[in-house]
PDB file of C-alpha atoms in Angstrom:
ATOM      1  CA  UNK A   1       6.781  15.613  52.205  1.00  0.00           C
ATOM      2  CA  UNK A   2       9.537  15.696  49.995  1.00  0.00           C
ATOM      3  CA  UNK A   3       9.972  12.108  49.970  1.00  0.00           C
ATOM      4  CA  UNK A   4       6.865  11.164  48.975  1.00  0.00           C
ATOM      5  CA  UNK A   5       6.706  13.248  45.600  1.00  0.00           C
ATOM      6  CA  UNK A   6      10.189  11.789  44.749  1.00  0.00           C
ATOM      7  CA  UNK A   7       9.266   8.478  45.321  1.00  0.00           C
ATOM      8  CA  UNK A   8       6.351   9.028  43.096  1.00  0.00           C
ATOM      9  CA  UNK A   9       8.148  11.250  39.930  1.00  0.00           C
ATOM     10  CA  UNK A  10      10.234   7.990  39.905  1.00  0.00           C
ATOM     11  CA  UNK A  11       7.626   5.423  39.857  1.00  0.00           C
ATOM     12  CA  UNK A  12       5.818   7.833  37.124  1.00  0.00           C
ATOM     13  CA  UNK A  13       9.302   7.694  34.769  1.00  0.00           C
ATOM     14  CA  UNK A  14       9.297   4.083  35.539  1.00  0.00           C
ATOM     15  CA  UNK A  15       6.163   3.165  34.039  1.00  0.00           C
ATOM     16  CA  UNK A  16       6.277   5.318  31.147  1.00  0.00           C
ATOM     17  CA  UNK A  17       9.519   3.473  30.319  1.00  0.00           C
ATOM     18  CA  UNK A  18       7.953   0.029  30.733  1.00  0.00           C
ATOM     19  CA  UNK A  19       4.908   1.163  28.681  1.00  0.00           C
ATOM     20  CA  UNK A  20       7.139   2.543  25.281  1.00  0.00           C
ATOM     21  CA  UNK A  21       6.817   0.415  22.750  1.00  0.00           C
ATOM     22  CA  UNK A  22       9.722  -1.530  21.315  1.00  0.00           C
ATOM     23  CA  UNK A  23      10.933  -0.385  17.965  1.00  0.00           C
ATOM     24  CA  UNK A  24       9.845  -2.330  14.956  1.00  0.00           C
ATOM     25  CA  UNK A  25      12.455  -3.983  12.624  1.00  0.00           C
ATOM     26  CA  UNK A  26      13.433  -1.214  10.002  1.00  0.00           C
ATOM     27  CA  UNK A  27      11.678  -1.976   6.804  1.00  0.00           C
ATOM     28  CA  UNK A  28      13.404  -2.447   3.441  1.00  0.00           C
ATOM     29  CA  UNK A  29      13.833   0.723   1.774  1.00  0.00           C
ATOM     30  CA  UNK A  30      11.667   1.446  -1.093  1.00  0.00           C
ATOM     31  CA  UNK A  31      11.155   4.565  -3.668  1.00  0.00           C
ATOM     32  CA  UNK A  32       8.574   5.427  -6.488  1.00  0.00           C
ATOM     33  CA  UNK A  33      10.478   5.366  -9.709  1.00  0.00           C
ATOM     34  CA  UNK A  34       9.400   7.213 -12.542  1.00  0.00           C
ATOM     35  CA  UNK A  35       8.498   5.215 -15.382  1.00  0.00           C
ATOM     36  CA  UNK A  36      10.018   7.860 -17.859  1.00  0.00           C
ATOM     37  CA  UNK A  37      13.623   7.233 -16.546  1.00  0.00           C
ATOM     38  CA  UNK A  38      15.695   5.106 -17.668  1.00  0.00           C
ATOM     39  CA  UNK A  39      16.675   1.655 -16.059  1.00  0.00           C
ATOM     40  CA  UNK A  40      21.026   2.062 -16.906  1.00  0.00           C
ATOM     41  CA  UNK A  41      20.455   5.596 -14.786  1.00  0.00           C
ATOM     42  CA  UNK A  42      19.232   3.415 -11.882  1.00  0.00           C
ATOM     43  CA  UNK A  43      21.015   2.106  -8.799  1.00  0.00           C
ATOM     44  CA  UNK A  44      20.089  -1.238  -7.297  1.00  0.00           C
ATOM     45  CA  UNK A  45      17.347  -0.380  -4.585  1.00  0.00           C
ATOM     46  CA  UNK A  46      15.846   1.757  -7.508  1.00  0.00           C
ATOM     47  CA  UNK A  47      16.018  -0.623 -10.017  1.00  0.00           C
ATOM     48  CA  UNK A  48      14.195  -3.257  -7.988  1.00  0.00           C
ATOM     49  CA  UNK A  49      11.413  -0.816  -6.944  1.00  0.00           C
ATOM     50  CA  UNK A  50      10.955   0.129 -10.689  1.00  0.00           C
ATOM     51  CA  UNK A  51       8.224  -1.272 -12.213  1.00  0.00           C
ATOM     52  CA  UNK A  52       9.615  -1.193 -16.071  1.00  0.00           C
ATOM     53  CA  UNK A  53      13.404  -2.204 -15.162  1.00  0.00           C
ATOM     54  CA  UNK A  54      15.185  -5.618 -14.469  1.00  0.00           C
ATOM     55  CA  UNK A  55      17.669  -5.674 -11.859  1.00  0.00           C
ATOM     56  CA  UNK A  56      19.857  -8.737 -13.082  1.00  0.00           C
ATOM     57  CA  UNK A  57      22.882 -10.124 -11.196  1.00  0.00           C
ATOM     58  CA  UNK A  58      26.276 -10.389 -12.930  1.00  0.00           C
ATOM     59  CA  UNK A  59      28.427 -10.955 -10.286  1.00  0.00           C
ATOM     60  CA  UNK A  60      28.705 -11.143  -6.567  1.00  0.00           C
ATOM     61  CA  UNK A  61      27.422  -7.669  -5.368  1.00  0.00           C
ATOM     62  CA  UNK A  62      27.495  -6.722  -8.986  1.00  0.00           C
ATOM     63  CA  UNK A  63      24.407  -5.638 -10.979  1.00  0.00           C
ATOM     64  CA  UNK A  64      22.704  -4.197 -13.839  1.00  0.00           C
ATOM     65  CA  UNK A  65      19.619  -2.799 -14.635  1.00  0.00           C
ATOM     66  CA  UNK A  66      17.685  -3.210 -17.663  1.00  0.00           C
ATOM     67  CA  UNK A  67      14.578  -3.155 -19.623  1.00  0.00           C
ATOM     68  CA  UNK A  68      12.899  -6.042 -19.441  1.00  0.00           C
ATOM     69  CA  UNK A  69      12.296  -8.746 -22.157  1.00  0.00           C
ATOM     70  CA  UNK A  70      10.413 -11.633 -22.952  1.00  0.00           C
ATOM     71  CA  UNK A  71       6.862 -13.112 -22.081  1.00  0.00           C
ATOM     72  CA  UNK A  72       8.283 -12.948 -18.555  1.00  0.00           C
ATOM     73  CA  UNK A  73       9.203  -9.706 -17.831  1.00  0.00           C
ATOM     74  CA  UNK A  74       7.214  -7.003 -20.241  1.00  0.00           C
ATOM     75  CA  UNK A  75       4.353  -5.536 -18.398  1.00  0.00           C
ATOM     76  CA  UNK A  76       5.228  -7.381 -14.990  1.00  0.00           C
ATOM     77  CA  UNK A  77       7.167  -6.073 -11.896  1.00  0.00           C
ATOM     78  CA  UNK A  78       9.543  -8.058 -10.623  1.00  0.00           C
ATOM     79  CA  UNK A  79       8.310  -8.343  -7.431  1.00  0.00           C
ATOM     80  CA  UNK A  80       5.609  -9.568  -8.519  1.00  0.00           C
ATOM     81  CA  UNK A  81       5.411 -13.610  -7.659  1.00  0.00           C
ATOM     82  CA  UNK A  82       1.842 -14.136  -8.118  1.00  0.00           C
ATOM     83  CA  UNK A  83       1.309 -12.366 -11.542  1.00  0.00           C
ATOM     84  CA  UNK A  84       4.967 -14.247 -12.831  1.00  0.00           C
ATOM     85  CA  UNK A  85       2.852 -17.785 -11.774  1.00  0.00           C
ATOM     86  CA  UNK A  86      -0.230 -16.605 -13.576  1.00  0.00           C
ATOM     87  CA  UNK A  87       1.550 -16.623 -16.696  1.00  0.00           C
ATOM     88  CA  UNK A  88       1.441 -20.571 -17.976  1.00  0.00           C
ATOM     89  CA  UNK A  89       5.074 -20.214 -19.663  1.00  0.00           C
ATOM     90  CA  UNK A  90       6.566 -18.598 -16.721  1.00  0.00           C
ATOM     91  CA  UNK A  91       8.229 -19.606 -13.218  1.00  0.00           C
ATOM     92  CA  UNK A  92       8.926 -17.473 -10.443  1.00  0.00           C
ATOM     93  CA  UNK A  93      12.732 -17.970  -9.030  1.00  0.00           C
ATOM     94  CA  UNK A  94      13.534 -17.160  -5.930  1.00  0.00           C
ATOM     95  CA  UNK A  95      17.210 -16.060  -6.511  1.00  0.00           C
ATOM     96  CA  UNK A  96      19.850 -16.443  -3.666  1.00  0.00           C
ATOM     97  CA  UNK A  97      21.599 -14.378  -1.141  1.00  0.00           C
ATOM     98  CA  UNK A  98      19.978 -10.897  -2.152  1.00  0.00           C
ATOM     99  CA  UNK A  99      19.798  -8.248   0.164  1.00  0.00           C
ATOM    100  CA  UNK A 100      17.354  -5.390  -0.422  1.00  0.00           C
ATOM    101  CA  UNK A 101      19.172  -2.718   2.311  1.00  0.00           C
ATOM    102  CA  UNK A 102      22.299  -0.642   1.109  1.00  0.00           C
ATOM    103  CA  UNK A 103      25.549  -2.217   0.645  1.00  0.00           C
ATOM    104  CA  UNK A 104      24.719  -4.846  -0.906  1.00  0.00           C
ATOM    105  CA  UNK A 105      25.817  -4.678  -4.356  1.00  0.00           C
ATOM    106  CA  UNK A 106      25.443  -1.777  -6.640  1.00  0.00           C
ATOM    107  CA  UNK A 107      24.865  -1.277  -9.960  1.00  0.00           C
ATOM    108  CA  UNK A 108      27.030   1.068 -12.127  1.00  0.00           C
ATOM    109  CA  UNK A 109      25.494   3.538 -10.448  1.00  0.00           C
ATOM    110  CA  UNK A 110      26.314   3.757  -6.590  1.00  0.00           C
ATOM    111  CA  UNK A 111      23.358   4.029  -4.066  1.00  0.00           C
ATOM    112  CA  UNK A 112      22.577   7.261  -3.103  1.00  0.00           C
ATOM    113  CA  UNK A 113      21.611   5.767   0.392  1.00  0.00           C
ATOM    114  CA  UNK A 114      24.914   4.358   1.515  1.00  0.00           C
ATOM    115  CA  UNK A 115      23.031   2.894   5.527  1.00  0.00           C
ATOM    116  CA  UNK A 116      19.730   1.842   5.879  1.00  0.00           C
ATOM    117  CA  UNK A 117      20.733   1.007   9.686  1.00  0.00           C
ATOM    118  CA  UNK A 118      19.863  -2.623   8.739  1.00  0.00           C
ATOM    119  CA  UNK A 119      21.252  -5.905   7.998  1.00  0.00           C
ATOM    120  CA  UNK A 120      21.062  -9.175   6.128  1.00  0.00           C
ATOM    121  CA  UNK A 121      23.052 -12.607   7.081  1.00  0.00           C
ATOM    122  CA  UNK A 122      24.699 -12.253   3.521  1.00  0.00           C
ATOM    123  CA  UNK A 123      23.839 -10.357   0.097  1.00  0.00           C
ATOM    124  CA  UNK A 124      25.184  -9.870  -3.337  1.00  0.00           C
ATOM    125  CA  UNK A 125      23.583 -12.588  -4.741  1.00  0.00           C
ATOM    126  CA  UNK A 126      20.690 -12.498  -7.454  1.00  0.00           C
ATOM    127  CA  UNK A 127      17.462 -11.664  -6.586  1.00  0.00           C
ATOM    128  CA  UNK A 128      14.212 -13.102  -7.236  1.00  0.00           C
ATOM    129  CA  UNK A 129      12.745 -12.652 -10.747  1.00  0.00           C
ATOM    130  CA  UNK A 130      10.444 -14.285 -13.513  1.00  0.00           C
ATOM    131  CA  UNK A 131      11.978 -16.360 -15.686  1.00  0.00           C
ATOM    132  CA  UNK A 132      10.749 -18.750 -18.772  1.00  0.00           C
ATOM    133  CA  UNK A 133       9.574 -22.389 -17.707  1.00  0.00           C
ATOM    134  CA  UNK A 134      11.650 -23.495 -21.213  1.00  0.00           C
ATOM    135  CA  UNK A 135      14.550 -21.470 -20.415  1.00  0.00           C
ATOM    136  CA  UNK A 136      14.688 -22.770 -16.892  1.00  0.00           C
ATOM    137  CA  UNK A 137      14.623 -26.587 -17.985  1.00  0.00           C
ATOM    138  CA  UNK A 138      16.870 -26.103 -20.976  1.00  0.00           C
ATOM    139  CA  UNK A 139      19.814 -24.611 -18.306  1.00  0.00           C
ATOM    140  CA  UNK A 140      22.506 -27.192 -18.092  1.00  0.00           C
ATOM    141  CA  UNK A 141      23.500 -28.094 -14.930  1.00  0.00           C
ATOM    142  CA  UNK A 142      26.500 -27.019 -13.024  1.00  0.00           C
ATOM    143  CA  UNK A 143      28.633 -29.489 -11.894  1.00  0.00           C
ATOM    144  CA  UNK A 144      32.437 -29.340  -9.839  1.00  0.00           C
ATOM    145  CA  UNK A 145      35.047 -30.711 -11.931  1.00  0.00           C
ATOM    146  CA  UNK A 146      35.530 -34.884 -11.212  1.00  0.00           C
ATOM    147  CA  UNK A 147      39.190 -34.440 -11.318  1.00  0.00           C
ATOM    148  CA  UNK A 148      38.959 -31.846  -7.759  1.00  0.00           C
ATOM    149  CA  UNK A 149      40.720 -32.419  -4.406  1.00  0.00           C
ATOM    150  CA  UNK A 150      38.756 -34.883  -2.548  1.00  0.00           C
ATOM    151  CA  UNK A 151      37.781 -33.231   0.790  1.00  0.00           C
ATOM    152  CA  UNK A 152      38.407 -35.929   3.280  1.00  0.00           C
ATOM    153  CA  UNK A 153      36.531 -33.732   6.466  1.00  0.00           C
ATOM    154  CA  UNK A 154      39.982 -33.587   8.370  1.00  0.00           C
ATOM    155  CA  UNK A 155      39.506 -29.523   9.354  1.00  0.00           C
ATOM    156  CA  UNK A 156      42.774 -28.167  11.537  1.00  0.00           C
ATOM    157  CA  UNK A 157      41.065 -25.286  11.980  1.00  0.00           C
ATOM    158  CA  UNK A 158      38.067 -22.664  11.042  1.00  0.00           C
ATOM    159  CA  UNK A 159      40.682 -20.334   8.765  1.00  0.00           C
ATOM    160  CA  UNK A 160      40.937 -23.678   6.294  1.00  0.00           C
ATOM    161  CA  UNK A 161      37.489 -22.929   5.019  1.00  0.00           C
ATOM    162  CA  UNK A 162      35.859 -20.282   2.760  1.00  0.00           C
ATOM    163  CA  UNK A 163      32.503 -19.722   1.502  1.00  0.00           C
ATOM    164  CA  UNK A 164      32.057 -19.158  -2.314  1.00  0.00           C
ATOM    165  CA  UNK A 165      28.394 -18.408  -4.024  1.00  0.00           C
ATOM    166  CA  UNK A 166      27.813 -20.792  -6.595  1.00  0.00           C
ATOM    167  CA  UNK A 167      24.280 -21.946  -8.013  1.00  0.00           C
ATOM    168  CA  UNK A 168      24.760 -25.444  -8.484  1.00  0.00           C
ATOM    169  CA  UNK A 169      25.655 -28.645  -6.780  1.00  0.00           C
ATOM    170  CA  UNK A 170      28.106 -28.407  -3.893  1.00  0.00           C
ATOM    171  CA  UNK A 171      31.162 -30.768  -2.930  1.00  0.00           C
ATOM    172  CA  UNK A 172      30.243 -32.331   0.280  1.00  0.00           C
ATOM    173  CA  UNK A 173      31.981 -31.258   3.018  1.00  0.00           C
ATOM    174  CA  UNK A 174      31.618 -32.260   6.754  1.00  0.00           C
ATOM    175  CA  UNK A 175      34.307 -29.579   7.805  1.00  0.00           C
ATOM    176  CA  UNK A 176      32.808 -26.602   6.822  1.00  0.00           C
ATOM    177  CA  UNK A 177      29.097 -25.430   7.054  1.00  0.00           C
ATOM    178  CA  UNK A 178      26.889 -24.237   4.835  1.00  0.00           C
ATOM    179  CA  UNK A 179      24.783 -20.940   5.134  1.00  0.00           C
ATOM    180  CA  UNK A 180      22.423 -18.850   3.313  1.00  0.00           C
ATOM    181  CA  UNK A 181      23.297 -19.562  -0.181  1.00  0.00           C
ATOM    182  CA  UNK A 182      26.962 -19.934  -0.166  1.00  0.00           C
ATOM    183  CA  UNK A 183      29.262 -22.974  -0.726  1.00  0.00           C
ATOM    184  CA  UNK A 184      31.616 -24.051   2.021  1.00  0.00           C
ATOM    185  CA  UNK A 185      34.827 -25.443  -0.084  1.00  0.00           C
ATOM    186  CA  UNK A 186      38.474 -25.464   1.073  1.00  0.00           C
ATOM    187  CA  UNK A 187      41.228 -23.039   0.623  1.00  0.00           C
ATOM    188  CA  UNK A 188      43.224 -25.596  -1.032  1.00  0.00           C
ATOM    189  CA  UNK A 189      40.236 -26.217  -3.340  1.00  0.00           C
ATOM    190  CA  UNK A 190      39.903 -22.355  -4.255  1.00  0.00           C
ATOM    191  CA  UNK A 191      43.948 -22.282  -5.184  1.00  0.00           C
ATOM    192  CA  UNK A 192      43.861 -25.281  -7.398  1.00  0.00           C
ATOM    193  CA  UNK A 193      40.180 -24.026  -8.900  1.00  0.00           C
ATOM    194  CA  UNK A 194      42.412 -21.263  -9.520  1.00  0.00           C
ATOM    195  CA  UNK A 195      45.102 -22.707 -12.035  1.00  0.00           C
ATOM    196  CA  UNK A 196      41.803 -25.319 -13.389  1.00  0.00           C
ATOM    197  CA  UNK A 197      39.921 -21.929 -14.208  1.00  0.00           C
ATOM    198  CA  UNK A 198      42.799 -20.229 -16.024  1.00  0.00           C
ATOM    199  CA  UNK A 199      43.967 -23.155 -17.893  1.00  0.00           C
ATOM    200  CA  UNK A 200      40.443 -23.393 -19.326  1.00  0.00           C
ATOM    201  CA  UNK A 201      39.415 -20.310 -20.360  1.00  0.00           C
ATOM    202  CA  UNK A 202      42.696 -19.153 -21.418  1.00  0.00           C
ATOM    203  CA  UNK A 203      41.400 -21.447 -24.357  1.00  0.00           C
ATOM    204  CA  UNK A 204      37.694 -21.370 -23.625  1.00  0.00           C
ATOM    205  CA  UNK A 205      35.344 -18.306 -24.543  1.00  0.00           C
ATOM    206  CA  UNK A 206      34.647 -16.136 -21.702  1.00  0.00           C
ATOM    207  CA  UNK A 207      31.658 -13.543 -22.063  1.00  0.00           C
ATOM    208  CA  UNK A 208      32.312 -10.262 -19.724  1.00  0.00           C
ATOM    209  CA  UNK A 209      28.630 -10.746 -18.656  1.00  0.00           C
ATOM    210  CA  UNK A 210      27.173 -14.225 -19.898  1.00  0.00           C
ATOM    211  CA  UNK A 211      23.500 -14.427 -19.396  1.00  0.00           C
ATOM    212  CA  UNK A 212      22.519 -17.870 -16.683  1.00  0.00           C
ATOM    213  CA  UNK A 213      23.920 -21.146 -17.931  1.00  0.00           C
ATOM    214  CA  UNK A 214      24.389 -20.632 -21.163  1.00  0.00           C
ATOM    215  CA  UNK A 215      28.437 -19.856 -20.131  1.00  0.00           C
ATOM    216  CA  UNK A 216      30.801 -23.411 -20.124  1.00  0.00           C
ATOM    217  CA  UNK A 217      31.299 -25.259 -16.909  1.00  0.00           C
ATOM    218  CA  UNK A 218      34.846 -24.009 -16.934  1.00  0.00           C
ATOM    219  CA  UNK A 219      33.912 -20.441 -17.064  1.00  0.00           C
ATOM    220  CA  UNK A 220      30.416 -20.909 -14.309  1.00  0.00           C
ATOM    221  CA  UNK A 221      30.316 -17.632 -12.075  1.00  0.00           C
ATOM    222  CA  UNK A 222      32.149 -18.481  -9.146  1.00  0.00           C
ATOM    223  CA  UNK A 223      32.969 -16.251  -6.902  1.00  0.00           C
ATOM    224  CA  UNK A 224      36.038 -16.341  -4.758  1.00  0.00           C
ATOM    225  CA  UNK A 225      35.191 -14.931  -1.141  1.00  0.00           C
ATOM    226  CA  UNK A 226      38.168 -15.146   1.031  1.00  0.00           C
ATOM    227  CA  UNK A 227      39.751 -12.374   3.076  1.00  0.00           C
ATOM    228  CA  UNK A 228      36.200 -10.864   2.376  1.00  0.00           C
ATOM    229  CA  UNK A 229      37.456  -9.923  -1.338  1.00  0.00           C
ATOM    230  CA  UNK A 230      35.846 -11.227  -3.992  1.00  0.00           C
ATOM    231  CA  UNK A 231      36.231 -11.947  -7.791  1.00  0.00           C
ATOM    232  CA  UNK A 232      34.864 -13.590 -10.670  1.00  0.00           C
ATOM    233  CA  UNK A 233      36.383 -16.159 -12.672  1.00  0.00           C
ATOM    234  CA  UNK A 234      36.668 -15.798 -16.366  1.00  0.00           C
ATOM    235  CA  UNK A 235      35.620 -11.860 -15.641  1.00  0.00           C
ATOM    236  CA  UNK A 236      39.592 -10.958 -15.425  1.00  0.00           C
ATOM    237  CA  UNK A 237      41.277 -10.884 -18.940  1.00  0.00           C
ATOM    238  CA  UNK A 238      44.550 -12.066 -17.690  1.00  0.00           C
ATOM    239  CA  UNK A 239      42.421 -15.296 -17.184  1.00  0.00           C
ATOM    240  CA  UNK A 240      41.594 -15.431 -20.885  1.00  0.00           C
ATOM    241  CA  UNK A 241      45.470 -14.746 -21.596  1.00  0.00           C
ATOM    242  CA  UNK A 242      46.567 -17.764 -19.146  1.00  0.00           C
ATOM    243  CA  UNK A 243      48.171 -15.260 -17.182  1.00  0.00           C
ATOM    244  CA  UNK A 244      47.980 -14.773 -12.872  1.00  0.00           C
ATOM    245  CA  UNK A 245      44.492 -13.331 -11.743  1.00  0.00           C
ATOM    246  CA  UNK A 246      44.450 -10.097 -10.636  1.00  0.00           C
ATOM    247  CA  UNK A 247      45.423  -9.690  -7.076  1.00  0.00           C
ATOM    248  CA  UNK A 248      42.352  -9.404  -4.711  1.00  0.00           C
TER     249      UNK A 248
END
């Protein structure tokens, strides 16, 4: 008889395995912000979830959060798509490359959540927002300077690309693919965009934090992402001095 009730405890775990539910994808963390604090006392997650702050991107993974200003972001959440599209002078923009899970960019103040148990294929990037039609139109665009390396698709090998995040047109390159926002350029490229940037803004005007297109093409946020280091040109001062960047 012994059998018998063994046989059936085991078909009885057996089913109760096969009936558990599988584990839903782990939501994006989210928090109620009070509308009395203050959005530079925020970190990122926070900032986004607030209803009267601006999370703004200034850098890859870097951020601040402000109050918001302008027809387009008084008295809306950012969030908020629909009610940004209601507004006849506004347009909402999707942003690029933002990740709303933990370690993913902070603003100056760090996350107090440092794992969410979650992922995203790649973050640091700006996030969506609402942003003035006018504003939006009147951008210039970015362009790669004409007098860059010509990539001629001859790729030895994987290590002779990089990915950089840049928000405007891309070189063509058959070599190396592009993927959720970034750039695929070549190593060589990033060393001579090197010595171009700090030629150029050792005479050009560099802002520490220049608000979207209004910076010069030589000084466009362009991050440098190889070794999985990043940093942003015109952002070092030994850049503006015509010195060596910083090492990475």
């Amino acid at each position: 008889m012994r059998l018998p009730c063994l046989v059936l405890a085991i078909s009885v775990l057996v089913g109760a395995c096969r009936d558990k539910p599988k584990p839903e994808p782990t939501p994006a963390p989210t928090s109620t912000v009070s509308t009395s604090a203050r959005c530079d006392s925020l970190t990122r997650l926070e900032c986004y979830a607030a209803a009267h702050c601006v999370l703004e991107n200034v850098g890859p993974a870097r951020y601040v959060c402000r109050d918001p200003k302008g027809p387009c972001e008084v008295g809306l959440k950012q969030t908020d798509a629909k009610a940004c599209n209601a507004r006849p002078e506004c347009t909402w923009k999707q942003g690029g490359c933002y990740c709303p899970f933990p370690g993913y960019g902070e603003t100056a103040v760090p996350e107090r959540t440092q794992s969410s148990g979650s992922a995203c294929a790649c973050g640091g990037g700006p996030p969506p927002m609402c942003v003035e039609k006018a504003a939006q139109a009147a951008a210039p665009p970015r362009s790669w300077p004409k007098d860059a390396p010509v990539n001629d698709g001859a790729c030895a090998k994987h290590d002779d690309c990089a990915m950089i995040v840049w928000d405007g047109p891309s070189p063509p390159d058959p070599c190396c693919d592009a993927r959720m926002g970034y750039v695929p350029v070549r190593r060589s490229y990033l060393d001579w965009f090197d010595e171009y940037r700090k030629q150029h803004c050792a005479k050009a005007s560099c802002p520490g934090a220049p608000l979207p297109g209004a910076e010069p093409v030589e000084c466009a946020r362009v991050a440098r992402c190889v070794r999985g280091k990043c940093a942003r040109a015109c952002d070092d001062p030994s850049y503006r001095k015509g010195g060596a960047p910083s090492p990475e």
